[in-house]
Coordinates of C-alpha atoms in Angstrom, one line a residue:
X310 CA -4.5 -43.7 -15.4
X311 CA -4.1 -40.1 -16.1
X312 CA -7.4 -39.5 -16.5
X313 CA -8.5 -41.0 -13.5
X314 CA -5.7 -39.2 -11.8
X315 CA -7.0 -35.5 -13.4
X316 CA -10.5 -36.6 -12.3
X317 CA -9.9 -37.4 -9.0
X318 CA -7.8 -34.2 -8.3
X319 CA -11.4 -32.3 -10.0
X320 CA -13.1 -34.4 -7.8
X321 CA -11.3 -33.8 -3.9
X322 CA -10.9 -29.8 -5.4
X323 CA -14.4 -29.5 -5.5
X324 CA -14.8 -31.5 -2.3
X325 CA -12.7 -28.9 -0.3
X326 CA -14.7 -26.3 -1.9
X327 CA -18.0 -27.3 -1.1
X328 CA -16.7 -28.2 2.3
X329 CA -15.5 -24.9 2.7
X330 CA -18.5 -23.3 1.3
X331 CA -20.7 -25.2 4.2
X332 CA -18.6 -24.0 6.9
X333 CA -18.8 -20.4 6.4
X334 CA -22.9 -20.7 5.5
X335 CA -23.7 -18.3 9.2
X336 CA -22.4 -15.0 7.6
X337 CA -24.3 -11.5 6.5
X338 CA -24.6 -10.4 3.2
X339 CA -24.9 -7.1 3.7
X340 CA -22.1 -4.8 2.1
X341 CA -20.4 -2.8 4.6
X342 CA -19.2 0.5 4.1
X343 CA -15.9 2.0 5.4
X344 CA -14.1 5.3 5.0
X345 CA -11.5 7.8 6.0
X346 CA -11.3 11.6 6.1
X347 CA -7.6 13.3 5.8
X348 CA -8.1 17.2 6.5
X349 CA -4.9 18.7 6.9
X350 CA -2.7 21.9 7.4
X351 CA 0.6 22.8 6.0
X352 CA 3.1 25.3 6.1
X353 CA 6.7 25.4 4.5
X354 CA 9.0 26.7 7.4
X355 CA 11.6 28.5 4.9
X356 CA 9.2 30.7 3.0
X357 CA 5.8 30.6 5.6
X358 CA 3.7 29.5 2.5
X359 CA 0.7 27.7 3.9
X360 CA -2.2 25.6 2.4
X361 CA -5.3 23.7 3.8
X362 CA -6.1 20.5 1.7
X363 CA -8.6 17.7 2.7
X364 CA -6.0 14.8 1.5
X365 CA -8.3 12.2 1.0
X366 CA -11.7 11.4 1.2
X367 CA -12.1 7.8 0.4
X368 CA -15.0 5.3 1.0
X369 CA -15.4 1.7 0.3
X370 CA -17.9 -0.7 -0.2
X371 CA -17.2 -4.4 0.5
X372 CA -19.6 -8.1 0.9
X373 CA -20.0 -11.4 -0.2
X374 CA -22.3 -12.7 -2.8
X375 CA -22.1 -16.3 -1.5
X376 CA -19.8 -17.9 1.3
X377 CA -16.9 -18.3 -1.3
X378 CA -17.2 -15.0 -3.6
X379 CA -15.8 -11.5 -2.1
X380 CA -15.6 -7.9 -3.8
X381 CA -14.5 -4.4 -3.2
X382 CA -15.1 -0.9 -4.5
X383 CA -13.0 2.1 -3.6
X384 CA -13.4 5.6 -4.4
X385 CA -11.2 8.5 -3.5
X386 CA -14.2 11.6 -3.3
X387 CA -11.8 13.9 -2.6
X388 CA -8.2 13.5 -3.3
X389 CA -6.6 16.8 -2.9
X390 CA -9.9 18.8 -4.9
X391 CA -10.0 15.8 -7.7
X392 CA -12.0 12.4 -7.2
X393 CA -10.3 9.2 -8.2
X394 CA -11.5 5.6 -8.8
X395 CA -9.1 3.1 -6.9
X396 CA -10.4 -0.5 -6.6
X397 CA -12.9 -2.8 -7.8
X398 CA -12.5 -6.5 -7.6
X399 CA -14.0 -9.6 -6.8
X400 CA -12.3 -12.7 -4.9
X401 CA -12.8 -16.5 -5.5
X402 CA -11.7 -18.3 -2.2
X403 CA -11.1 -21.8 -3.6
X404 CA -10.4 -23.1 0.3
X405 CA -9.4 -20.9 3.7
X406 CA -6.0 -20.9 2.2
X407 CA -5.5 -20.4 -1.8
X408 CA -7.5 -17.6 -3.8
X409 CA -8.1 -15.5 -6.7
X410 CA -8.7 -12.3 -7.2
X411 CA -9.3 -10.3 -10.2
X412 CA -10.4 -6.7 -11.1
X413 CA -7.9 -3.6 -10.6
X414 CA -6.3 -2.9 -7.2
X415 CA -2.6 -2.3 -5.9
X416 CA -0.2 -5.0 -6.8
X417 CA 1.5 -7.3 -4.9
X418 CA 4.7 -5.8 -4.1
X419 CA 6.0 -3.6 -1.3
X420 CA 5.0 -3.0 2.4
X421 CA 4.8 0.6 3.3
X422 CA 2.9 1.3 0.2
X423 CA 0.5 -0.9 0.7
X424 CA -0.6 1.1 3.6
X425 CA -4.0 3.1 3.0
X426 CA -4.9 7.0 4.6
X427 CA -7.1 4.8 7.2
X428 CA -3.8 3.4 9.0
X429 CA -0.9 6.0 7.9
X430 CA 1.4 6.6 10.6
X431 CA 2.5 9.8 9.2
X432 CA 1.1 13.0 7.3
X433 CA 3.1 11.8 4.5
X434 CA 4.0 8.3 3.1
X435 CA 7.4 7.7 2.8
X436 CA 8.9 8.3 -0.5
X437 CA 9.8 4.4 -1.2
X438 CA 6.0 4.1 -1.3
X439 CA 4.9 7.5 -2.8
X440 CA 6.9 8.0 -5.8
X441 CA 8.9 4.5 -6.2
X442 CA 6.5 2.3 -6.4
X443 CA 2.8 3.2 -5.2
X444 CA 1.2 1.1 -8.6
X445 CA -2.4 -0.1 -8.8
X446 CA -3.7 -2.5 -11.9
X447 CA -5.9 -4.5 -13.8
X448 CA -5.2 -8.2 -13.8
X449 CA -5.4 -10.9 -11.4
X450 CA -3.6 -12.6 -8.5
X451 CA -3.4 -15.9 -7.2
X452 CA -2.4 -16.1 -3.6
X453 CA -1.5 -18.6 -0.8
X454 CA -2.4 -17.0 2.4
X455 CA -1.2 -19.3 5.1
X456 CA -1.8 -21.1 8.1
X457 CA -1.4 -20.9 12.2
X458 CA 1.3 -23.8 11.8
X459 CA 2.7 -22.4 8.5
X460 CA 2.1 -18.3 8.5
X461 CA 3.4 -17.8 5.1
X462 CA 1.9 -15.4 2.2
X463 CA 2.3 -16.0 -1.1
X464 CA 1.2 -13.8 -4.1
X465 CA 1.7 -13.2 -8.0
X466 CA 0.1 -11.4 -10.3
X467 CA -0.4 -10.2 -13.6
X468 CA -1.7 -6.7 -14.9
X469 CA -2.1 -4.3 -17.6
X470 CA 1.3 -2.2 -18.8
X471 CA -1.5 0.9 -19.2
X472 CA -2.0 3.3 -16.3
X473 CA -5.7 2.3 -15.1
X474 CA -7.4 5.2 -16.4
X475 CA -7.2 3.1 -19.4
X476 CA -8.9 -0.3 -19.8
X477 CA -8.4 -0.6 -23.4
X478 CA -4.7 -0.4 -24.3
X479 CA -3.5 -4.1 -26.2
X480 CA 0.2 -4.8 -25.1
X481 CA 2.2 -7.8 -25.5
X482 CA 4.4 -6.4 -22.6
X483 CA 2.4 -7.3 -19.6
X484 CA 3.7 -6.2 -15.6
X485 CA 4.6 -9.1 -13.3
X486 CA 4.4 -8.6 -9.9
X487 CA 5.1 -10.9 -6.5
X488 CA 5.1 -10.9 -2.6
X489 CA 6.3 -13.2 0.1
X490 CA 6.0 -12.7 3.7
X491 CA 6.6 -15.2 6.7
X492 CA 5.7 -14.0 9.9
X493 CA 7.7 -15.5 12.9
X494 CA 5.9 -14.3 16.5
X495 CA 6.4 -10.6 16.3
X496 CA 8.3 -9.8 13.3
X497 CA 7.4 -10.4 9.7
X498 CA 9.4 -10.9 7.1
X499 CA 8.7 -9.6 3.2
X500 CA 10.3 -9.6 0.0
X501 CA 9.4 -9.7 -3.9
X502 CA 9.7 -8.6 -7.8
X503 CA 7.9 -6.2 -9.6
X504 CA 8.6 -5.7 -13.2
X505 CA 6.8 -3.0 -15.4
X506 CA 7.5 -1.5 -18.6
X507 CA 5.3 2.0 -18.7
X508 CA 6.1 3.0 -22.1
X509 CA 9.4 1.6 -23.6
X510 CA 11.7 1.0 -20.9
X511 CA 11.0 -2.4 -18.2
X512 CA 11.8 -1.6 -14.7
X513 CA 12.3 -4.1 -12.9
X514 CA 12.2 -3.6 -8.6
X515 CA 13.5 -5.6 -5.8
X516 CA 11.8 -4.9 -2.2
X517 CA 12.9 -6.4 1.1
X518 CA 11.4 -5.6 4.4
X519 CA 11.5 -6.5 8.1
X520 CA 9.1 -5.2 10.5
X521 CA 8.3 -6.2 14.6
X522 CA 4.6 -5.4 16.2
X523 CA 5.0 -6.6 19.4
X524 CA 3.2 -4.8 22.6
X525 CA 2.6 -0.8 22.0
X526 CA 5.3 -0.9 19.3
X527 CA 5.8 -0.8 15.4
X528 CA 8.9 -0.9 13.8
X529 CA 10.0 -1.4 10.2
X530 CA 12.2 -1.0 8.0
X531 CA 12.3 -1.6 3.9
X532 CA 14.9 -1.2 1.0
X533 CA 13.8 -1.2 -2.7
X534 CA 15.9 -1.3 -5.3
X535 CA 14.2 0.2 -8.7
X536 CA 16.9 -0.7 -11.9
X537 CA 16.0 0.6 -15.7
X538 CA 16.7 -2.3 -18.1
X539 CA 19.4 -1.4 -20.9
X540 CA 21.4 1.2 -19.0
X541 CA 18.6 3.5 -19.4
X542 CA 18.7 5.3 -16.0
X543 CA 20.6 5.1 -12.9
X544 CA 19.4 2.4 -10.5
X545 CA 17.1 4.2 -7.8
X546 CA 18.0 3.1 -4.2
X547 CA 15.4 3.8 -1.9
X548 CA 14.7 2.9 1.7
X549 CA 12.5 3.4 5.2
X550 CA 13.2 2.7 8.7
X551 CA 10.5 4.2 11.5
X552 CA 9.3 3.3 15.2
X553 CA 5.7 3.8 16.3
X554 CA 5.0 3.8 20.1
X555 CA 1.6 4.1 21.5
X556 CA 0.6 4.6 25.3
X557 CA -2.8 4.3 27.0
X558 CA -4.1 7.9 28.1
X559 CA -7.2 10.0 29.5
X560 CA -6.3 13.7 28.0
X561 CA -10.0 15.1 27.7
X562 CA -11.6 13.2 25.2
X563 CA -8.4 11.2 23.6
X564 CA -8.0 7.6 25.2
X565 CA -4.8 6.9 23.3
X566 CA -1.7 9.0 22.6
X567 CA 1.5 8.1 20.3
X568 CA 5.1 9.2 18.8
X569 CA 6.8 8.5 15.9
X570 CA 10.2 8.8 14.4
X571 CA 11.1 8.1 11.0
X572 CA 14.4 8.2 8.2
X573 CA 13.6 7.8 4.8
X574 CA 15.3 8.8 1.2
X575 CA 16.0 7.8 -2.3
X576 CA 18.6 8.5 -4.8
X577 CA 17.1 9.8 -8.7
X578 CA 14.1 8.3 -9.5
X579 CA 12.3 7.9 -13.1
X580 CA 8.7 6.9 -13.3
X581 CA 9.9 5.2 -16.8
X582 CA 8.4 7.6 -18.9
X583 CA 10.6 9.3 -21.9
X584 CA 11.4 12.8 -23.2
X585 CA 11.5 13.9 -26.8
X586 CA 14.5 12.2 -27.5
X587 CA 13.5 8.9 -25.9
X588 CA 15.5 9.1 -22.7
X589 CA 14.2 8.7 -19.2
X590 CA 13.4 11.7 -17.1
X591 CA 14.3 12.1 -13.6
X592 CA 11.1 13.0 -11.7
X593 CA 12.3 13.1 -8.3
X594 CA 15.5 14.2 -7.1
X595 CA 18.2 12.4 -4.6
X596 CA 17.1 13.7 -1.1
X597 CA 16.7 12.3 2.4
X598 CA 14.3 13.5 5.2
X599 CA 14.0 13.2 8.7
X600 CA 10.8 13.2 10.3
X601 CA 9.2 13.4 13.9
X602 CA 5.4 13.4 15.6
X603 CA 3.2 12.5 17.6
X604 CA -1.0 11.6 17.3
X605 CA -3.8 11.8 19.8
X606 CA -6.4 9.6 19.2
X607 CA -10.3 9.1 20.0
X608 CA -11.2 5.2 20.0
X609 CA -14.6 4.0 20.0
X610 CA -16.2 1.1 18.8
X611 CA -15.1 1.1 15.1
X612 CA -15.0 4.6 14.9
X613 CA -11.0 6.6 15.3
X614 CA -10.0 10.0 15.2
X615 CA -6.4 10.8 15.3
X616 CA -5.2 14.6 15.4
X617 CA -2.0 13.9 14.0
X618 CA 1.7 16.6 13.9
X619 CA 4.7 16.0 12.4
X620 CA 7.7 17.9 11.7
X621 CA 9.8 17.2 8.4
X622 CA 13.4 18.0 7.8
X623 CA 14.7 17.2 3.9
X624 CA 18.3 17.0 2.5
X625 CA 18.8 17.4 -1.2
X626 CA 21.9 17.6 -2.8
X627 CA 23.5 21.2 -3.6
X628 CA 22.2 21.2 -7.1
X629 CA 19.0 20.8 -6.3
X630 CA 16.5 23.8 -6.3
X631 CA 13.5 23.2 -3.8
X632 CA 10.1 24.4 -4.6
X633 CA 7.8 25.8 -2.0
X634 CA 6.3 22.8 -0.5
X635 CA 8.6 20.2 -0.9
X636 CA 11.1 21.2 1.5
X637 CA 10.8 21.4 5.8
X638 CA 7.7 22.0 6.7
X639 CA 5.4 21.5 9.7
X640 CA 1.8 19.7 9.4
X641 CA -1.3 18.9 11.2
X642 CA -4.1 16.8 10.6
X643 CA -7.4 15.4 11.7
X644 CA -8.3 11.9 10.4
X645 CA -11.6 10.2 11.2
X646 CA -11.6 6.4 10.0
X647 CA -14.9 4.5 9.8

């Protein structure tokens, strides 16, 4: 009986599959390629330092092989003067709702970091998904992605302990990660679990999020919670709460104009790696910012270019010395997303 049970489970699996397969049969194999261009200006307001940097440069290829088999590749050309290699995976959809997907990419855990430069809302990402978890891998994920009657998300993963710019690192230490979101109309709900161990401490994270897109508006806001196993470190506290309000407009050539607010901070943060005497560093400081802009933006077709300002006002504690650049400062950008 068990057999014949295993069997026919192989059996309607395969069914749904091929099924599935049939469906999407009309579609175009050719890769597409996408891309966005950060280039930006920036001055520190207490000392007038100033810099120019093109902040990213990525492009991306992305396709089918066959109705059911997906990959992408990511490249970061220029990355603040240094090129980095981001993604490359392939996806197995087993049926419109459950797949697999293995290869290196970010893991499933957080919202605001899972934002790319192609949709940032700000010059600069918030520090919950810059320095407290912003973590790409190599591993896999299994994922359940929903349905109109049931919009629910489901994902879990496993992935290397190494940074990625090392594939061959043996571990018996493996990181975890998972996601859940439920959308219900406008808002979405997300939480999940992330556990890592970097060198010889596991960090395990807690993230919670809420965010509404209804109309002309985005709103969110996110905690995470990053706590070092064995009393190593302080737990990090870190959170993110911003509004984003577009309006329709005919200024020259823009067709689209929009402001944004935004209140973020975190207390002392280690990225779990050790000093000399085996204890945790703290590589970034308690501090809170405040920070305010607007974007005009050219919209056409799949092309969009957004000319971007924002002003940012930091609070560290009295201890803390600031170095040039990390404290208020006014920026501008242009980003053109393809």
């Amino acid at each position: 009986m068990s057999r014949f049970l295993s069997f026919s489970l192989i059996v309607l699996t395969m069914s749904g599959i091929n099924a599935f397969a049939d469906e999407k049969e009309n579609i175009n194999y050719m890769p597409e390629i996408h891309g966005a261009i950060r280039s930006r200006y920036e001055m520190d307001t207490k000392s007038g330092d100033a810099r120019f940097q093109v902040r990213n440069a990525r492009v991306s290829l992305t396709g089918q092989v066959a109705p059911i088999i997906h990959y992408f590749v990511q490249i970061d050309a220029c990355d603040r003067g240094k090129m980095k290699f981001l993604d490359a995976w392939g996806r197995f959809d087993l049926t419109r709702e459950f797949k697999i997907q293995a290869g290196q990419f970010r893991e499933p855990f957080g919202v605001d970091n899972f934002r790319a430069p192609n949709n940032y809302i700000f010059a600069n990402r918030s520090f919950l998904g810059k320095d407290v978890d912003n973590v790409r891998g190599v591993g896999m994920k299994a994922g359940y992605y929903g349905t109109e009657n049931l919009p629910l998300t489901v994902e879990a993963g496993v992935f290397n302990s190494s940074s990625i710019s090392d594939h061959e690192v043996w571990s018996k230490k493996p990181t975890f990660a998972t996601k859940v979101s439920y959308r219900l109309g406008d808002f979405k709900l997300t939480t999940g679990f992330h556990s890592r161990r970097p060198e010889n401490v596991r960090m395990n994270l807690f993230d919670a999020a809420v965010g509404y897109y209804g109309g002309r508006w985005v709103v969110e806001g996110e905690y995470m919670n990053c706590h070092y196993t064995n009393g190593t470190a302080p737990t990090c506290h870190s959170y993110v709460v911003f509004a984003d309000r577009w309006f329709p407009v005919k200024l020259g050539v823009f067709n689209r104009a929009s402001v944004q607010a935004r209140v973020d901070g975190m207390t002392n943060h280690s990225t779990g790696m050790a000093d000399d005497e085996g204890k945790l560093q703290i590589d970034d400081p308690l501090r809170n910012r405040i920070t305010v802009g607007g974007t005009l933006t050219y919209a056409y077709k799949w092309l969009r270019a957004d000319v971007r300002l924002n002003f940012e006002k930091y609070f560290y504690g009295k201890s803390t010395e600031v170095a040039v650049g990390d404290g208020d400062k006014v920026l501008a950008e242009l980003v053109i997303k393809f």
